[in-house]
mmCIF file of C-alpha atoms in Angstrom:
data_model
loop_
_atom_site.group_PDB
_atom_site.id
_atom_site.type_symbol
_atom_site.label_atom_id
_atom_site.label_comp_id
_atom_site.label_asym_id
_atom_site.label_seq_id
_atom_site.Cartn_x
_atom_site.Cartn_y
_atom_site.Cartn_z
ATOM 1 C CA MET A 246 82.356 113.473 79.433
ATOM 2 C CA ASP A 247 79.387 111.470 80.452
ATOM 3 C CA SER A 248 78.475 111.065 84.139
ATOM 4 C CA ARG A 249 80.031 107.758 84.433
ATOM 5 C CA GLU A 250 83.585 109.238 83.540
ATOM 6 C CA GLY A 251 82.910 112.028 86.048
ATOM 7 C CA THR A 252 82.282 109.407 88.803
ATOM 8 C CA ALA A 253 85.286 107.458 87.891
ATOM 9 C CA VAL A 254 87.463 110.441 88.108
ATOM 10 C CA ASN A 255 85.935 111.400 91.443
ATOM 11 C CA ASP A 256 86.415 107.984 92.786
ATOM 12 C CA ASP A 257 90.094 107.961 91.688
ATOM 13 C CA ALA A 258 90.696 111.225 93.339
ATOM 14 C CA THR A 259 88.866 109.894 96.535
ATOM 15 C CA LEU A 260 90.976 106.683 96.322
ATOM 16 C CA ILE A 261 94.352 108.758 95.853
ATOM 17 C CA LYS A 262 93.513 111.159 98.541
ATOM 18 C CA GLN A 263 92.782 108.271 100.990
ATOM 19 C CA TRP A 264 95.962 106.451 100.010
ATOM 20 C CA ASN A 265 97.983 109.552 100.465
ATOM 21 C CA ARG A 266 96.433 109.980 104.006
ATOM 22 C CA LEU A 267 97.307 106.411 104.939
ATOM 23 C CA THR A 268 100.924 106.761 103.765
ATOM 24 C CA ARG A 269 101.297 109.932 105.693
ATOM 25 C CA VAL A 270 99.960 108.009 108.877
ATOM 26 C CA HIS A 271 102.323 105.112 108.195
ATOM 27 C CA ARG A 272 105.331 107.367 107.937
ATOM 28 C CA ARG A 273 104.439 109.084 111.172
ATOM 29 C CA ILE A 274 104.045 105.746 112.957
ATOM 30 C CA GLU A 275 107.235 104.392 111.557
ATOM 31 C CA ALA A 276 109.214 107.517 112.523
ATOM 32 C CA GLY A 277 107.893 107.208 116.084
ATOM 33 C CA MET A 278 108.879 103.402 115.979
ATOM 34 C CA GLU A 279 112.190 104.125 114.617
ATOM 35 C CA ARG A 280 112.906 106.864 117.246
ATOM 36 C CA LEU A 281 111.789 104.586 120.299
ATOM 37 C CA LEU A 282 113.528 101.486 119.019
ATOM 38 C CA HIS A 283 116.849 103.510 118.435
ATOM 39 C CA GLN A 284 116.725 105.247 121.762
ATOM 40 C CA GLN A 285 116.010 102.208 123.695
ATOM 41 C CA LEU A 286 117.692 99.369 121.736
ATOM 42 C CA GLY A 287 119.891 100.982 119.341
ATOM 43 C CA LEU A 288 117.998 99.446 116.516
ATOM 44 C CA GLY A 289 116.280 100.509 113.217
ATOM 45 C CA VAL A 290 112.810 99.387 112.310
ATOM 46 C CA SER A 291 114.227 97.117 109.527
ATOM 47 C CA GLU A 292 116.556 95.318 111.934
ATOM 48 C CA PHE A 293 113.577 94.897 114.439
ATOM 49 C CA TYR A 294 111.274 93.626 111.627
ATOM 50 C CA ALA A 295 113.937 91.219 110.538
ATOM 51 C CA LEU A 296 114.370 89.838 114.006
ATOM 52 C CA ARG A 297 110.446 89.367 114.290
ATOM 53 C CA THR A 298 110.202 87.673 110.849
ATOM 54 C CA LEU A 299 113.104 85.268 111.839
ATOM 55 C CA SER A 300 111.523 84.583 115.235
ATOM 56 C CA GLU A 301 108.141 83.829 113.296
ATOM 57 C CA GLY A 302 110.025 81.424 110.950
ATOM 58 C CA VAL A 303 111.557 79.641 114.117
ATOM 59 C CA ARG A 304 108.058 79.387 115.761
ATOM 60 C CA ALA A 305 106.722 77.841 112.424
ATOM 61 C CA GLY A 306 109.398 75.194 112.857
ATOM 62 C CA THR A 307 111.067 75.713 109.516
ATOM 63 C CA GLY A 308 114.663 76.052 110.730
ATOM 64 C CA LEU A 309 115.848 77.095 107.130
ATOM 65 C CA LEU A 310 115.858 80.500 105.920
ATOM 66 C CA TYR A 311 116.479 81.668 102.279
ATOM 67 C CA LEU A 312 117.744 85.127 102.108
ATOM 68 C CA ASN A 313 114.999 85.812 99.394
ATOM 69 C CA ASP A 314 112.246 84.854 101.986
ATOM 70 C CA LEU A 315 113.643 87.108 104.610
ATOM 71 C CA ALA A 316 114.014 89.847 102.067
ATOM 72 C CA ASN A 317 110.375 89.688 101.049
ATOM 73 C CA GLY A 318 109.399 89.258 104.585
ATOM 74 C CA ILE A 319 110.866 92.652 105.565
ATOM 75 C CA GLY A 320 110.332 94.412 102.201
ATOM 76 C CA LEU A 321 113.889 94.851 101.481
ATOM 77 C CA SER A 322 116.090 93.936 98.479
ATOM 78 C CA GLN A 323 118.578 90.928 98.814
ATOM 79 C CA SER A 324 121.434 93.072 98.874
ATOM 80 C CA ALA A 325 120.071 95.385 101.637
ATOM 81 C CA THR A 326 118.967 92.167 103.425
ATOM 82 C CA SER A 327 122.419 90.759 103.205
ATOM 83 C CA ARG A 328 123.925 93.944 104.794
ATOM 84 C CA LEU A 329 121.192 93.789 107.459
ATOM 85 C CA VAL A 330 121.941 90.159 108.457
ATOM 86 C CA THR A 331 125.613 91.034 108.715
ATOM 87 C CA ARG A 332 124.693 93.877 111.038
ATOM 88 C CA LEU A 333 122.652 91.499 113.186
ATOM 89 C CA GLN A 334 125.481 89.016 113.368
ATOM 90 C CA ASP A 335 128.029 91.712 114.245
ATOM 91 C CA ARG A 336 125.552 92.925 117.014
ATOM 92 C CA GLY A 337 125.530 89.267 118.383
ATOM 93 C CA LEU A 338 121.712 89.028 117.816
ATOM 94 C CA ILE A 339 121.898 85.883 115.176
ATOM 95 C CA THR A 340 124.364 83.169 114.288
ATOM 96 C CA THR A 341 124.194 81.700 110.895
ATOM 97 C CA HIS A 342 125.640 78.638 109.190
ATOM 98 C CA THR A 343 125.025 76.730 105.865
ATOM 99 C CA SER A 344 122.288 74.166 106.203
ATOM 100 C CA SER A 345 123.616 70.503 106.412
ATOM 101 C CA ARG A 346 120.379 69.515 104.288
ATOM 102 C CA ASP A 347 120.485 72.189 101.595
ATOM 103 C CA ARG A 348 123.806 73.870 100.827
ATOM 104 C CA ARG A 349 121.756 76.689 99.197
ATOM 105 C CA SER A 350 120.224 77.685 102.350
ATOM 106 C CA VAL A 351 121.330 79.535 105.396
ATOM 107 C CA GLU A 352 120.063 78.552 108.832
ATOM 108 C CA ILE A 353 119.780 81.355 111.322
ATOM 109 C CA GLU A 354 119.419 81.247 114.930
ATOM 110 C CA LEU A 355 118.405 84.170 117.334
ATOM 111 C CA THR A 356 120.557 84.486 120.118
ATOM 112 C CA ALA A 357 119.321 85.139 123.720
ATOM 113 C CA VAL A 358 120.058 88.752 123.338
ATOM 114 C CA ALA A 359 117.675 88.885 120.315
ATOM 115 C CA HIS A 360 115.046 87.109 122.104
ATOM 116 C CA HIS A 361 115.400 89.925 124.932
ATOM 117 C CA VAL A 362 115.332 92.560 122.178
ATOM 118 C CA LEU A 363 112.051 91.146 120.882
ATOM 119 C CA ARG A 364 110.479 91.100 124.267
ATOM 120 C CA THR A 365 111.531 94.758 125.017
ATOM 121 C CA GLY A 366 110.727 96.035 121.705
ATOM 122 C CA ALA A 367 107.252 94.848 121.218
ATOM 123 C CA PRO A 368 105.756 97.225 123.921
ATOM 124 C CA LEU A 369 107.755 100.059 122.220
ATOM 125 C CA LEU A 370 106.098 99.569 118.834
ATOM 126 C CA ARG A 371 102.835 99.540 120.564
ATOM 127 C CA GLN A 372 103.668 102.772 122.424
ATOM 128 C CA ALA A 373 104.733 104.428 119.326
ATOM 129 C CA ILE A 374 101.535 103.475 117.531
ATOM 130 C CA GLU A 375 99.518 104.615 120.472
ATOM 131 C CA GLN A 376 101.236 108.108 120.382
ATOM 132 C CA VAL A 377 100.529 108.727 116.875
ATOM 133 C CA VAL A 378 96.963 107.381 117.133
ATOM 134 C CA ARG A 379 96.301 109.807 120.153
ATOM 135 C CA GLN A 380 97.875 112.657 118.210
ATOM 136 C CA LEU A 381 95.642 111.943 115.129
ATOM 137 C CA GLY A 382 92.548 111.947 117.184
ATOM 138 C CA VAL A 383 93.439 115.516 118.488
ATOM 139 C CA GLU A 384 93.912 116.523 114.940
ATOM 140 C CA GLY A 385 90.572 115.422 113.961
ATOM 141 C CA THR A 386 91.790 112.890 111.555
ATOM 142 C CA ASP A 387 89.303 110.617 109.434
ATOM 143 C CA GLN A 388 87.264 108.518 111.900
ATOM 144 C CA ASP A 389 87.309 105.407 109.651
ATOM 145 C CA LEU A 390 90.966 105.401 109.511
ATOM 146 C CA LEU A 391 91.203 105.920 113.456
ATOM 147 C CA ARG A 392 88.686 103.051 113.911
ATOM 148 C CA TYR A 393 90.936 100.784 111.627
ATOM 149 C CA LEU A 394 93.997 101.733 113.633
ATOM 150 C CA CYS A 395 92.520 101.225 117.008
ATOM 151 C CA GLY A 396 90.907 97.976 116.002
ATOM 152 C CA SER A 397 93.624 95.995 117.476
ATOM 153 C CA ALA A 398 95.033 98.354 119.687
ATOM 154 C CA GLY A 399 92.283 98.403 122.358
ATOM 155 C CA ASP A 400 89.646 100.702 123.617
ATOM 156 C CA GLY A 401 91.980 102.589 125.752
ATOM 157 C CA VAL A 402 93.564 104.010 122.783
ATOM 158 C CA ALA A 403 90.359 104.436 120.834
ATOM 159 C CA ALA A 404 89.109 106.633 123.661
ATOM 160 C CA HIS A 405 92.182 108.795 123.627
ATOM 161 C CA ALA A 406 92.031 109.157 119.950
ATOM 162 C CA ARG A 407 88.426 110.449 119.760
ATOM 163 C CA PRO A 408 88.259 114.278 119.336
ATOM 164 C CA THR A 409 86.739 116.169 122.113
ATOM 165 C CA GLY A 410 83.041 116.189 121.963
ATOM 166 C CA SER A 411 82.714 112.995 119.760
ATOM 167 C CA VAL A 412 80.515 110.032 120.743
ATOM 168 C CA ALA A 413 81.970 106.595 120.727
ATOM 169 C CA ALA A 414 80.515 104.237 117.952
ATOM 170 C CA ARG A 415 78.493 101.282 118.980
#
């Protein structure tokens, strides 16, 4: 094996190690989100993501929703998305009807309850992320990953995420 092959193998191992680390962090954050959303709102992460995706579509002024677009937006199959839409309807979070402009599409409207759930749920997601980021800081997690996670979470989280004795980057 020449040195280039050895470097490529090391690069691959590093990339896989970093990916595995990121995956574990993602799972921890999603588990925290799931727990808080279920405790406070009786919703799962997929249901909340669907409401957010629908809300963003409404703000964009599209008015029409193809099931495939929602499925892609939340990362579920079409059949799982259909079941999710039914659950959201059953809970009174959305109403649906066939579009008068395009019989192949479904128009979905968020109810007042859904808007309340979105306003209440957003801080819960932030809280779940902040909790995990703080734990990661105490555990001495990779500083580059912590900086990335804290980039949009604010300096308060970043300060709590730093292991004791570390110096803030400038």
